[in-house]
Amino acid sequence: MSANETGDVVAIPNGTTKYRRGLETRNRVIALTKSLISEHGYSEVTLDQISAQVGVAKSSLLWHFGSKEMLLAEAAISLFQEIELALRPDDLEGRPLAERVDDIFDRVADYFTRNPETKGVVMALLFSANTPQSVREHIREGWNGHVRVLVEALGTPERPLSPDIARLLVAIFHGAYCHWYANGRTQPIGDYLHPARDLFLNWISAENPSPR
C-alpha cells in the first residue's frame, strides 16, 4: 500500500499480481493470434492487427514475445497442441478393437467439424517458405506423435499395429480433410472417413479373423 498526493491509500500491485496479469495478457494474445492465423493465414498476420484487436501496444507484444516471428510460432505451436490433446485416446484400453477404430475415426471427424480451419492452417504452415524451423519441427513431431498414439490405441498384443500402417492412417485423415474442405464442407466429413474406416476394419479381419 502507498499514499497518493491527497493522502489516500492506494494499492500497488505486488510481484504475484504483476506476474498473473502478464500471464493473462500473454494467454489472451496467443488465443487471439491463433484465431487470426486461422482466419488470414500465418504469413498475413501482422503485429498491428494483433495490437489493435487485443488492445496491447506493439512494444508490449515485443516485450512478451521478443519478435513477431516468435509470437506467431508460439501461437502456431499452441494450435498444434490443441489438436494433439483432442485426438489423444486415453480411455480406449480394454475395449474391443472395432470400437477403438470407430472411436478414433469419430474423434477425428468431430475435431475437423468443430475446427474446420485448423488442419488447413497446419498444412499451409508446412508448405510456407516463411515458416520458422521450430514450427516445422513441431509439425513433424506432432504427426509422429499421432503415429505413436495410433500404434498404441489400435494395436493388440497378438497383432501390433506397425508405424507404417499408422502413418497411412494419418495420411488418410489428411486426404479426407482436403477432399471435404475442397468440396465446400457440404457433407459431413464422416462421409469421407467411413469408407477408410471400413477398409481398415476389413483389412484387420482378413489378416486375423479374431482381433475384435
mmCIF file of C-alpha atoms in Angstrom:
data_model
loop_
_atom_site.group_PDB
_atom_site.id
_atom_site.type_symbol
_atom_site.label_atom_id
_atom_site.label_comp_id
_atom_site.label_asym_id
_atom_site.label_seq_id
_atom_site.Cartn_x
_atom_site.Cartn_y
_atom_site.Cartn_z
ATOM 1 C CA MET A 1 0.000 0.000 0.000
ATOM 2 C CA SER A 2 1.088 3.609 -0.603
ATOM 3 C CA ALA A 3 -0.323 7.138 -0.268
ATOM 4 C CA ASN A 4 -1.000 9.426 -3.210
ATOM 5 C CA GLU A 5 -0.765 13.254 -3.245
ATOM 6 C CA THR A 6 -4.134 13.636 -1.487
ATOM 7 C CA GLY A 7 -3.139 11.280 1.266
ATOM 8 C CA ASP A 8 -5.402 8.475 0.085
ATOM 9 C CA VAL A 9 -4.066 4.960 0.400
ATOM 10 C CA VAL A 10 -3.743 3.144 -2.916
ATOM 11 C CA ALA A 11 -2.784 -0.433 -3.682
ATOM 12 C CA ILE A 12 0.407 -1.162 -5.552
ATOM 13 C CA PRO A 13 0.345 -4.483 -7.418
ATOM 14 C CA ASN A 14 2.816 -6.901 -5.912
ATOM 15 C CA GLY A 15 5.050 -9.235 -7.902
ATOM 16 C CA THR A 16 2.499 -12.053 -7.908
ATOM 17 C CA THR A 17 -0.251 -9.778 -9.244
ATOM 18 C CA LYS A 18 2.011 -8.403 -11.968
ATOM 19 C CA TYR A 19 3.023 -11.924 -12.963
ATOM 20 C CA ARG A 20 -0.615 -13.071 -13.094
ATOM 21 C CA ARG A 21 -1.632 -10.099 -15.204
ATOM 22 C CA GLY A 22 1.327 -10.648 -17.510
ATOM 23 C CA LEU A 23 0.380 -14.314 -17.916
ATOM 24 C CA GLU A 24 -3.247 -13.422 -18.595
ATOM 25 C CA THR A 25 -2.170 -10.904 -21.233
ATOM 26 C CA ARG A 26 0.184 -13.422 -22.811
ATOM 27 C CA ASN A 27 -2.522 -16.106 -22.990
ATOM 28 C CA ARG A 28 -5.026 -13.594 -24.401
ATOM 29 C CA VAL A 29 -2.552 -12.543 -27.101
ATOM 30 C CA ILE A 30 -1.812 -16.167 -28.053
ATOM 31 C CA ALA A 31 -5.538 -17.019 -28.231
ATOM 32 C CA LEU A 32 -6.243 -14.044 -30.482
ATOM 33 C CA THR A 33 -3.213 -14.741 -32.659
ATOM 34 C CA LYS A 34 -4.381 -18.322 -33.202
ATOM 35 C CA SER A 35 -7.729 -17.054 -34.447
ATOM 36 C CA LEU A 36 -6.000 -14.560 -36.756
ATOM 37 C CA ILE A 37 -3.757 -17.310 -38.154
ATOM 38 C CA SER A 38 -6.832 -19.436 -38.821
ATOM 39 C CA GLU A 39 -8.657 -16.537 -40.480
ATOM 40 C CA HIS A 40 -5.896 -14.877 -42.505
ATOM 41 C CA GLY A 41 -3.034 -17.366 -42.744
ATOM 42 C CA TYR A 42 0.284 -17.371 -40.956
ATOM 43 C CA SER A 43 2.188 -15.032 -43.260
ATOM 44 C CA GLU A 44 -0.611 -12.422 -43.417
ATOM 45 C CA VAL A 45 -0.882 -11.733 -39.686
ATOM 46 C CA THR A 46 0.788 -8.503 -38.538
ATOM 47 C CA LEU A 47 1.715 -7.034 -35.181
ATOM 48 C CA ASP A 48 -0.566 -4.085 -35.985
ATOM 49 C CA GLN A 49 -3.541 -6.466 -36.304
ATOM 50 C CA ILE A 50 -2.720 -8.233 -33.071
ATOM 51 C CA SER A 51 -2.083 -4.985 -31.189
ATOM 52 C CA ALA A 52 -5.333 -3.406 -32.372
ATOM 53 C CA GLN A 53 -7.558 -6.385 -31.668
ATOM 54 C CA VAL A 54 -6.125 -7.409 -28.310
ATOM 55 C CA GLY A 55 -5.615 -3.844 -27.080
ATOM 56 C CA VAL A 56 -1.920 -4.242 -26.251
ATOM 57 C CA ALA A 57 0.795 -1.912 -27.522
ATOM 58 C CA LYS A 58 3.275 -3.337 -30.032
ATOM 59 C CA SER A 59 6.098 -2.546 -27.627
ATOM 60 C CA SER A 60 4.417 -4.739 -25.007
ATOM 61 C CA LEU A 61 3.973 -7.553 -27.540
ATOM 62 C CA LEU A 62 7.675 -7.405 -28.319
ATOM 63 C CA TRP A 63 8.499 -7.366 -24.604
ATOM 64 C CA HIS A 64 6.433 -10.517 -24.031
ATOM 65 C CA PHE A 65 7.492 -12.472 -27.129
ATOM 66 C CA GLY A 66 10.696 -10.921 -28.477
ATOM 67 C CA SER A 67 9.576 -10.690 -32.112
ATOM 68 C CA LYS A 68 6.588 -11.158 -34.375
ATOM 69 C CA GLU A 69 8.063 -14.460 -35.588
ATOM 70 C CA MET A 70 8.356 -15.819 -32.050
ATOM 71 C CA LEU A 71 4.773 -14.792 -31.245
ATOM 72 C CA LEU A 72 3.383 -16.439 -34.381
ATOM 73 C CA ALA A 73 5.472 -19.551 -33.773
ATOM 74 C CA GLU A 74 4.223 -19.840 -30.188
ATOM 75 C CA ALA A 75 0.619 -19.368 -31.308
ATOM 76 C CA ALA A 76 1.009 -21.986 -34.040
ATOM 77 C CA ILE A 77 2.575 -24.482 -31.636
ATOM 78 C CA SER A 78 -0.269 -23.883 -29.181
ATOM 79 C CA LEU A 79 -2.670 -24.634 -32.031
ATOM 80 C CA PHE A 80 -0.936 -27.953 -32.699
ATOM 81 C CA GLN A 81 -1.040 -28.872 -29.023
ATOM 82 C CA GLU A 82 -4.816 -28.408 -29.055
ATOM 83 C CA ILE A 83 -5.044 -30.894 -31.920
ATOM 84 C CA GLU A 84 -2.829 -33.394 -30.119
ATOM 85 C CA LEU A 85 -4.911 -33.217 -26.933
ATOM 86 C CA ALA A 86 -8.198 -33.523 -28.826
ATOM 87 C CA LEU A 87 -7.091 -36.661 -30.656
ATOM 88 C CA ARG A 88 -5.366 -38.414 -27.752
ATOM 89 C CA PRO A 89 -7.444 -41.500 -26.859
ATOM 90 C CA ASP A 90 -6.710 -42.063 -23.167
ATOM 91 C CA ASP A 91 -9.772 -44.198 -22.425
ATOM 92 C CA LEU A 92 -9.659 -46.964 -25.033
ATOM 93 C CA GLU A 93 -7.735 -49.612 -23.117
ATOM 94 C CA GLY A 94 -9.603 -52.896 -22.825
ATOM 95 C CA ARG A 95 -12.249 -52.062 -25.409
ATOM 96 C CA PRO A 96 -12.764 -54.263 -28.491
ATOM 97 C CA LEU A 97 -10.611 -53.260 -31.437
ATOM 98 C CA ALA A 98 -13.558 -52.402 -33.684
ATOM 99 C CA GLU A 99 -14.845 -49.987 -31.040
ATOM 100 C CA ARG A 100 -11.411 -48.386 -30.743
ATOM 101 C CA VAL A 101 -11.229 -47.899 -34.511
ATOM 102 C CA ASP A 102 -14.706 -46.335 -34.531
ATOM 103 C CA ASP A 103 -13.746 -44.067 -31.647
ATOM 104 C CA ILE A 104 -10.553 -42.830 -33.328
ATOM 105 C CA PHE A 105 -12.347 -42.043 -36.592
ATOM 106 C CA ASP A 106 -15.202 -40.363 -34.689
ATOM 107 C CA ARG A 107 -12.746 -38.169 -32.747
ATOM 108 C CA VAL A 108 -11.018 -37.115 -35.951
ATOM 109 C CA ALA A 109 -14.354 -36.306 -37.624
ATOM 110 C CA ASP A 110 -15.576 -34.378 -34.586
ATOM 111 C CA TYR A 111 -12.391 -32.308 -34.336
ATOM 112 C CA PHE A 112 -12.348 -31.412 -38.035
ATOM 113 C CA THR A 113 -16.037 -30.481 -37.883
ATOM 114 C CA ARG A 114 -15.603 -28.216 -34.846
ATOM 115 C CA ASN A 115 -12.329 -26.706 -36.115
ATOM 116 C CA PRO A 116 -12.590 -26.733 -39.921
ATOM 117 C CA GLU A 117 -9.702 -24.290 -40.492
ATOM 118 C CA THR A 118 -7.124 -25.751 -38.140
ATOM 119 C CA LYS A 119 -5.732 -28.572 -40.264
ATOM 120 C CA GLY A 120 -5.598 -26.219 -43.228
ATOM 121 C CA VAL A 121 -3.503 -23.807 -41.165
ATOM 122 C CA VAL A 122 -1.096 -26.613 -40.285
ATOM 123 C CA MET A 123 -0.730 -27.622 -43.916
ATOM 124 C CA ALA A 124 -0.302 -24.013 -45.023
ATOM 125 C CA LEU A 125 2.471 -23.598 -42.455
ATOM 126 C CA LEU A 126 4.143 -26.769 -43.656
ATOM 127 C CA PHE A 127 4.349 -25.504 -47.242
ATOM 128 C CA SER A 128 5.078 -21.856 -46.473
ATOM 129 C CA ALA A 129 8.627 -20.680 -47.125
ATOM 130 C CA ASN A 130 8.251 -18.206 -44.239
ATOM 131 C CA THR A 131 7.522 -20.783 -41.545
ATOM 132 C CA PRO A 132 10.224 -20.910 -38.841
ATOM 133 C CA GLN A 133 12.104 -24.168 -38.480
ATOM 134 C CA SER A 134 10.859 -24.536 -34.901
ATOM 135 C CA VAL A 135 7.276 -24.649 -36.184
ATOM 136 C CA ARG A 136 8.163 -27.163 -38.913
ATOM 137 C CA GLU A 137 9.812 -29.381 -36.324
ATOM 138 C CA HIS A 138 6.734 -29.185 -34.118
ATOM 139 C CA ILE A 139 4.510 -30.189 -37.028
ATOM 140 C CA ARG A 140 6.774 -33.160 -37.733
ATOM 141 C CA GLU A 141 6.894 -34.179 -34.076
ATOM 142 C CA GLY A 142 3.137 -33.705 -33.760
ATOM 143 C CA TRP A 143 2.462 -36.033 -36.664
ATOM 144 C CA ASN A 144 4.974 -38.541 -35.290
ATOM 145 C CA GLY A 145 3.043 -38.289 -32.029
ATOM 146 C CA HIS A 146 -0.187 -39.115 -33.865
ATOM 147 C CA VAL A 147 1.537 -42.198 -35.277
ATOM 148 C CA ARG A 148 2.582 -43.307 -31.788
ATOM 149 C CA VAL A 149 -0.959 -42.766 -30.479
ATOM 150 C CA LEU A 150 -2.449 -44.890 -33.261
ATOM 151 C CA VAL A 151 0.111 -47.658 -32.744
ATOM 152 C CA GLU A 152 -0.779 -47.771 -29.055
ATOM 153 C CA ALA A 153 -4.539 -47.367 -29.459
ATOM 154 C CA LEU A 154 -5.148 -49.771 -32.348
ATOM 155 C CA GLY A 155 -2.539 -52.469 -31.806
ATOM 156 C CA THR A 156 -3.089 -55.640 -29.813
ATOM 157 C CA PRO A 157 -0.581 -57.998 -28.160
ATOM 158 C CA GLU A 158 -1.496 -60.628 -30.743
ATOM 159 C CA ARG A 159 -1.271 -58.208 -33.647
ATOM 160 C CA PRO A 160 0.678 -54.979 -33.090
ATOM 161 C CA LEU A 161 -0.032 -52.106 -35.449
ATOM 162 C CA SER A 162 3.097 -51.090 -37.344
ATOM 163 C CA PRO A 163 4.149 -47.415 -37.535
ATOM 164 C CA ASP A 164 3.931 -47.691 -41.337
ATOM 165 C CA ILE A 165 0.216 -48.522 -41.160
ATOM 166 C CA ALA A 166 -0.338 -45.796 -38.566
ATOM 167 C CA ARG A 167 1.324 -43.270 -40.917
ATOM 168 C CA LEU A 168 -1.008 -44.466 -43.659
ATOM 169 C CA LEU A 169 -3.988 -43.729 -41.397
ATOM 170 C CA VAL A 170 -2.671 -40.223 -40.673
ATOM 171 C CA ALA A 171 -2.319 -39.678 -44.435
ATOM 172 C CA ILE A 172 -5.911 -40.893 -44.922
ATOM 173 C CA PHE A 173 -7.152 -38.406 -42.317
ATOM 174 C CA HIS A 174 -5.331 -35.590 -44.106
ATOM 175 C CA GLY A 175 -6.596 -36.685 -47.513
ATOM 176 C CA ALA A 176 -10.194 -36.934 -46.306
ATOM 177 C CA TYR A 177 -9.897 -33.461 -44.809
ATOM 178 C CA CYS A 178 -8.577 -31.984 -48.077
ATOM 179 C CA HIS A 179 -11.397 -33.502 -50.166
ATOM 180 C CA TRP A 180 -14.019 -32.457 -47.610
ATOM 181 C CA TYR A 181 -12.730 -28.889 -47.485
ATOM 182 C CA ALA A 182 -12.260 -28.614 -51.266
ATOM 183 C CA ASN A 183 -15.867 -29.731 -51.777
ATOM 184 C CA GLY A 184 -17.138 -26.904 -49.598
ATOM 185 C CA ARG A 185 -17.816 -28.985 -46.474
ATOM 186 C CA THR A 186 -21.345 -29.592 -47.736
ATOM 187 C CA GLN A 187 -21.376 -33.172 -46.433
ATOM 188 C CA PRO A 188 -20.316 -34.467 -43.021
ATOM 189 C CA ILE A 189 -16.629 -35.318 -43.051
ATOM 190 C CA GLY A 190 -17.632 -38.725 -41.726
ATOM 191 C CA ASP A 191 -18.882 -39.485 -45.245
ATOM 192 C CA TYR A 192 -15.265 -39.212 -46.401
ATOM 193 C CA LEU A 193 -13.803 -41.103 -43.443
ATOM 194 C CA HIS A 194 -16.238 -44.010 -43.155
ATOM 195 C CA PRO A 195 -15.037 -45.884 -46.273
ATOM 196 C CA ALA A 196 -11.478 -45.716 -44.955
ATOM 197 C CA ARG A 197 -12.624 -46.961 -41.564
ATOM 198 C CA ASP A 198 -14.470 -49.889 -43.160
ATOM 199 C CA LEU A 199 -11.467 -50.684 -45.361
ATOM 200 C CA PHE A 200 -9.191 -50.705 -42.320
ATOM 201 C CA LEU A 201 -11.533 -52.975 -40.349
ATOM 202 C CA ASN A 202 -11.876 -55.356 -43.303
ATOM 203 C CA TRP A 203 -8.098 -55.464 -43.666
ATOM 204 C CA ILE A 204 -7.713 -56.345 -39.981
ATOM 205 C CA SER A 205 -10.346 -59.074 -40.282
ATOM 206 C CA ALA A 206 -8.664 -60.568 -43.351
ATOM 207 C CA GLU A 207 -5.271 -60.572 -41.658
ATOM 208 C CA ASN A 208 -6.553 -62.037 -38.413
ATOM 209 C CA PRO A 209 -10.153 -63.269 -38.145
ATOM 210 C CA SER A 210 -10.273 -62.799 -34.384
ATOM 211 C CA PRO A 211 -8.799 -59.412 -33.430
ATOM 212 C CA ARG A 212 -12.111 -57.822 -32.449
#
